[in-house]
Amino acid sequence: MRKISLIVSLLFLSIVTFGQVHQLKETLVTPPQFMGAENTNYDSNTSKFNQFADKYVENDLTSNGVVVVLFTINKDGSVSDINLLNSVSNSTNNAVINCIEKSSGLWTPGKVNGNPVAMEKEIHFRFSDPSGPSLEEMANSNLEKGLKNYQLGLYISEKFHLTQEQAEKKSCKKFNRAIKYLEIANKYQPQEPSIIFWQACVYEKTGNEMMSIEKKNRFDEMSDMNYMASIELIDID
């Protein structure tokens, strides 16, 4: 009887599990789409939002970097909760926020199984001077400087002819300098997981646990290919 009861229990558990998996498979998520303004002819070779952004955001050639903005597209297509995740300058930041605000009502909301729901959207606005080095080159240059100072900080802390207080003071200067260079690198290439990873490492060495955890969580996000595929990159010409 105990065997029969066990078999029945396992069978019931299998049915419940199968039902849950089957339910998950039937969940269809449709991300929000920018529909654009009425009576506007959009070039089919470029995304509608990219063309919309070109109209409201001018390229400030003196401010190179990537403005990352996160906002919510509500069930009625309006936008709210606009937050800057990466800043470049006041002029570029304000231009991006103004652009997102003007896009309110021009979105088709995201849907779950055909039902409109509020969804977050992340867009990266890339500002660069075509006549100068690329954003990637500037990011890599500062990443190298940051890692050099990080390694020097580790080396100093291991030197035996210094007192602990002297070693901590000197290594702290190198770690803080590493943070400065890595922050600049992140401004130019915030979608690069390696930069965020090293930021987490350096913050951990300085004892800033909160920032270290924040960067580690961000690194986990950026390492997710599905997350990376959801990011929209806008080049401001």
Short mmCIF file of C-alpha atoms in Angstrom, two decimals:
data_model
loop_
_atom_site.label_atom_id
_atom_site.label_comp_id
_atom_site.label_asym_id
_atom_site.label_seq_id
_atom_site.Cartn_x
_atom_site.Cartn_y
_atom_site.Cartn_z
CA MET A 1 0.00 0.00 0.00
CA ARG A 2 2.90 2.33 0.84
CA LYS A 3 4.42 1.68 -2.59
CA ILE A 4 1.14 2.44 -4.30
CA SER A 5 0.77 5.67 -2.29
CA LEU A 6 4.31 6.70 -3.19
CA ILE A 7 3.70 6.03 -6.88
CA VAL A 8 0.44 8.01 -6.79
CA SER A 9 2.21 10.92 -5.04
CA LEU A 10 5.04 10.97 -7.57
CA LEU A 11 2.55 10.78 -10.43
CA PHE A 12 0.61 13.71 -8.98
CA LEU A 13 3.86 15.69 -8.56
CA SER A 14 4.80 14.95 -12.17
CA ILE A 15 1.40 16.13 -13.41
CA VAL A 16 1.68 19.38 -11.42
CA THR A 17 5.25 19.98 -12.62
CA PHE A 18 4.31 19.26 -16.22
CA GLY A 19 1.38 21.65 -15.90
CA GLN A 20 3.67 24.40 -14.59
CA VAL A 21 6.21 23.89 -17.40
CA HIS A 22 3.41 23.77 -19.96
CA GLN A 23 2.04 27.04 -18.55
CA LEU A 24 5.48 28.68 -18.80
CA LYS A 25 5.84 27.58 -22.40
CA GLU A 26 2.54 29.23 -23.22
CA THR A 27 3.60 32.59 -21.72
CA LEU A 28 4.24 34.87 -24.67
CA VAL A 29 6.09 38.11 -23.89
CA THR A 30 6.09 40.85 -26.52
CA PRO A 31 8.42 43.81 -25.84
CA PRO A 32 7.22 47.39 -26.38
CA GLN A 33 7.70 48.88 -29.85
CA PHE A 34 8.15 52.50 -30.89
CA MET A 35 5.45 53.33 -33.43
CA GLY A 36 6.43 56.96 -34.04
CA ALA A 37 4.39 60.03 -34.79
CA GLU A 38 1.49 59.91 -37.24
CA ASN A 39 1.93 61.32 -40.75
CA THR A 40 5.71 60.83 -40.54
CA ASN A 41 7.63 59.00 -43.23
CA TYR A 42 10.33 56.84 -41.67
CA ASP A 43 13.26 55.27 -43.51
CA SER A 44 12.78 51.50 -43.39
CA ASN A 45 16.56 50.98 -43.21
CA THR A 46 16.85 52.66 -39.80
CA SER A 47 14.87 52.10 -36.62
CA LYS A 48 12.02 54.53 -36.11
CA PHE A 49 13.26 55.54 -32.69
CA ASN A 50 16.75 56.26 -34.01
CA GLN A 51 15.22 58.66 -36.56
CA PHE A 52 13.01 60.17 -33.85
CA ALA A 53 16.07 60.69 -31.61
CA ASP A 54 18.01 62.39 -34.43
CA LYS A 55 15.28 65.01 -34.52
CA TYR A 56 15.46 65.92 -30.83
CA VAL A 57 19.03 65.07 -29.79
CA GLU A 58 21.99 66.94 -31.25
CA ASN A 59 25.50 65.56 -31.06
CA ASP A 60 27.55 67.61 -28.61
CA LEU A 61 31.02 66.98 -30.04
CA THR A 62 32.62 68.26 -26.84
CA SER A 63 30.96 65.55 -24.74
CA ASN A 64 31.95 62.04 -25.81
CA GLY A 65 30.35 59.10 -24.09
CA VAL A 66 27.20 57.02 -23.73
CA VAL A 67 24.10 58.22 -21.91
CA VAL A 68 22.19 55.20 -20.60
CA VAL A 69 18.56 55.80 -19.76
CA LEU A 70 16.08 53.40 -18.16
CA PHE A 71 12.37 54.19 -18.24
CA THR A 72 8.97 52.53 -18.01
CA ILE A 73 6.55 52.20 -20.92
CA ASN A 74 3.09 52.01 -19.41
CA LYS A 75 0.05 50.07 -20.60
CA ASP A 76 -1.25 53.13 -22.48
CA GLY A 77 2.06 53.75 -24.30
CA SER A 78 3.07 56.67 -22.09
CA VAL A 79 6.49 56.80 -20.42
CA SER A 80 7.39 57.36 -16.77
CA ASP A 81 10.12 56.72 -14.19
CA ILE A 82 12.97 58.06 -16.35
CA ASN A 83 16.34 57.28 -14.73
CA LEU A 84 19.89 57.92 -15.95
CA LEU A 85 22.13 54.89 -15.43
CA ASN A 86 25.15 56.49 -17.09
CA SER A 87 25.81 60.22 -17.37
CA VAL A 88 28.00 62.16 -19.84
CA SER A 89 27.26 65.88 -19.42
CA ASN A 90 24.35 68.10 -18.39
CA SER A 91 23.62 69.02 -22.02
CA THR A 92 23.58 65.43 -23.30
CA ASN A 93 21.69 64.16 -20.25
CA ASN A 94 18.97 66.80 -20.62
CA ALA A 95 18.69 66.20 -24.37
CA VAL A 96 18.16 62.48 -23.83
CA ILE A 97 15.59 63.00 -21.08
CA ASN A 98 13.74 65.51 -23.27
CA CYS A 99 13.72 63.00 -26.14
CA ILE A 100 12.27 60.23 -23.96
CA GLU A 101 9.60 62.58 -22.59
CA LYS A 102 8.58 63.59 -26.13
CA SER A 103 8.23 59.91 -27.07
CA SER A 104 5.47 59.45 -24.49
CA GLY A 105 2.33 58.07 -26.13
CA LEU A 106 4.20 56.96 -29.24
CA TRP A 107 4.88 53.42 -28.01
CA THR A 108 2.97 50.20 -28.37
CA PRO A 109 3.11 48.75 -24.85
CA GLY A 110 4.67 45.42 -24.05
CA LYS A 111 2.32 42.49 -23.71
CA VAL A 112 2.16 39.22 -21.80
CA ASN A 113 -0.10 36.71 -23.51
CA GLY A 114 -1.65 39.55 -25.48
CA ASN A 115 -2.43 41.71 -22.44
CA PRO A 116 -0.74 45.15 -22.20
CA VAL A 117 1.59 45.50 -19.22
CA ALA A 118 4.09 48.12 -18.02
CA MET A 119 7.65 47.22 -19.04
CA GLU A 120 11.06 48.80 -18.58
CA LYS A 121 13.14 49.88 -21.56
CA GLU A 122 16.87 50.62 -21.61
CA ILE A 123 18.44 52.70 -24.38
CA HIS A 124 22.08 53.72 -24.86
CA PHE A 125 22.66 57.06 -26.64
CA ARG A 126 26.19 57.15 -28.07
CA PHE A 127 27.79 60.60 -28.47
CA SER A 128 31.14 60.76 -30.27
CA ASP A 129 33.28 63.00 -32.48
CA PRO A 130 33.87 61.16 -35.79
CA SER A 131 37.19 63.01 -36.24
CA GLY A 132 38.61 61.69 -32.96
CA PRO A 133 39.24 58.28 -31.39
CA SER A 134 36.28 55.95 -31.06
CA LEU A 135 34.41 55.42 -27.80
CA GLU A 136 35.83 51.90 -27.64
CA GLU A 137 39.40 53.18 -27.99
CA MET A 138 38.91 55.76 -25.25
CA ALA A 139 37.32 53.14 -23.00
CA ASN A 140 40.17 50.68 -23.52
CA SER A 141 42.80 53.36 -22.84
CA ASN A 142 41.24 54.23 -19.49
CA LEU A 143 40.62 50.58 -18.65
CA GLU A 144 44.35 49.88 -19.08
CA LYS A 145 45.25 52.81 -16.81
CA GLY A 146 42.74 51.62 -14.23
CA LEU A 147 44.10 48.07 -14.21
CA LYS A 148 47.68 49.36 -13.95
CA ASN A 149 46.83 51.34 -10.82
CA TYR A 150 44.89 48.37 -9.42
CA GLN A 151 47.91 46.10 -9.84
CA LEU A 152 50.18 48.72 -8.26
CA GLY A 153 47.80 48.92 -5.31
CA LEU A 154 48.01 45.17 -4.83
CA TYR A 155 51.81 45.24 -5.13
CA ILE A 156 52.20 48.03 -2.58
CA SER A 157 50.01 46.26 -0.03
CA GLU A 158 52.30 43.19 -0.25
CA LYS A 159 55.60 45.06 0.29
CA PHE A 160 57.19 43.95 3.55
CA HIS A 161 59.39 46.99 4.26
CA LEU A 162 56.31 49.21 4.78
CA THR A 163 54.23 49.35 7.91
CA GLN A 164 50.62 48.27 7.56
CA GLU A 165 49.48 51.88 7.89
CA GLN A 166 51.92 53.06 5.19
CA ALA A 167 50.96 50.22 2.85
CA GLU A 168 47.23 50.87 3.28
CA LYS A 169 47.65 54.60 2.68
CA LYS A 170 49.73 54.17 -0.48
CA SER A 171 47.64 51.32 -1.89
CA CYS A 172 44.42 53.28 -1.20
CA LYS A 173 45.69 56.12 -3.40
CA LYS A 174 46.30 53.68 -6.24
CA PHE A 175 42.89 52.02 -5.81
CA ASN A 176 41.12 55.40 -5.81
CA ARG A 177 43.00 56.37 -8.95
CA ALA A 178 41.98 53.05 -10.51
CA ILE A 179 38.33 53.83 -9.69
CA LYS A 180 38.65 57.21 -11.41
CA TYR A 181 39.99 55.69 -14.65
CA LEU A 182 37.43 52.87 -14.62
CA GLU A 183 34.59 55.36 -14.17
CA ILE A 184 35.83 57.24 -17.23
CA ALA A 185 36.08 53.97 -19.17
CA ASN A 186 32.52 53.12 -18.15
CA LYS A 187 31.33 56.52 -19.40
CA TYR A 188 32.62 55.65 -22.87
CA GLN A 189 31.52 52.01 -22.93
CA PRO A 190 28.93 51.20 -20.24
CA GLN A 191 27.83 48.05 -22.06
CA GLU A 192 31.24 46.38 -21.57
CA PRO A 193 31.04 43.73 -18.79
CA SER A 194 34.82 43.59 -18.23
CA ILE A 195 34.90 47.25 -17.13
CA ILE A 196 32.08 46.66 -14.64
CA PHE A 197 33.80 43.52 -13.35
CA TRP A 198 37.00 45.39 -12.52
CA GLN A 199 35.02 48.22 -10.94
CA ALA A 200 33.51 45.64 -8.58
CA CYS A 201 36.99 44.30 -7.75
CA VAL A 202 38.47 47.72 -6.98
CA TYR A 203 35.50 48.86 -4.90
CA GLU A 204 35.87 45.67 -2.88
CA LYS A 205 39.51 46.55 -2.16
CA THR A 206 38.56 50.03 -0.96
CA GLY A 207 35.98 48.56 1.41
CA ASN A 208 33.01 50.04 -0.45
CA GLU A 209 30.86 46.93 -0.20
CA MET A 210 27.66 48.60 -1.40
CA MET A 211 29.22 49.78 -4.69
CA SER A 212 31.00 46.45 -5.13
CA ILE A 213 27.72 44.55 -4.85
CA GLU A 214 25.99 47.02 -7.18
CA LYS A 215 28.68 46.51 -9.83
CA LYS A 216 28.60 42.72 -9.40
CA ASN A 217 24.85 42.70 -9.94
CA ARG A 218 25.27 44.90 -12.99
CA PHE A 219 27.98 42.55 -14.28
CA ASP A 220 25.60 39.60 -13.95
CA GLU A 221 23.00 41.53 -15.97
CA MET A 222 25.46 42.50 -18.70
CA SER A 223 26.70 38.90 -18.95
CA ASP A 224 23.18 37.72 -19.82
CA MET A 225 22.91 37.52 -23.61
CA ASN A 226 19.12 37.93 -23.49
CA TYR A 227 19.56 41.15 -21.52
CA MET A 228 22.23 42.42 -23.92
CA ALA A 229 19.97 41.68 -26.89
CA SER A 230 17.20 43.81 -25.34
CA ILE A 231 19.38 46.95 -25.17
CA GLU A 232 18.85 49.46 -27.95
CA LEU A 233 21.91 51.42 -29.13
CA ILE A 234 21.33 54.86 -30.65
CA ASP A 235 24.20 56.59 -32.46
CA ILE A 236 23.77 60.36 -32.40
CA ASP A 237 25.27 61.81 -35.60
#
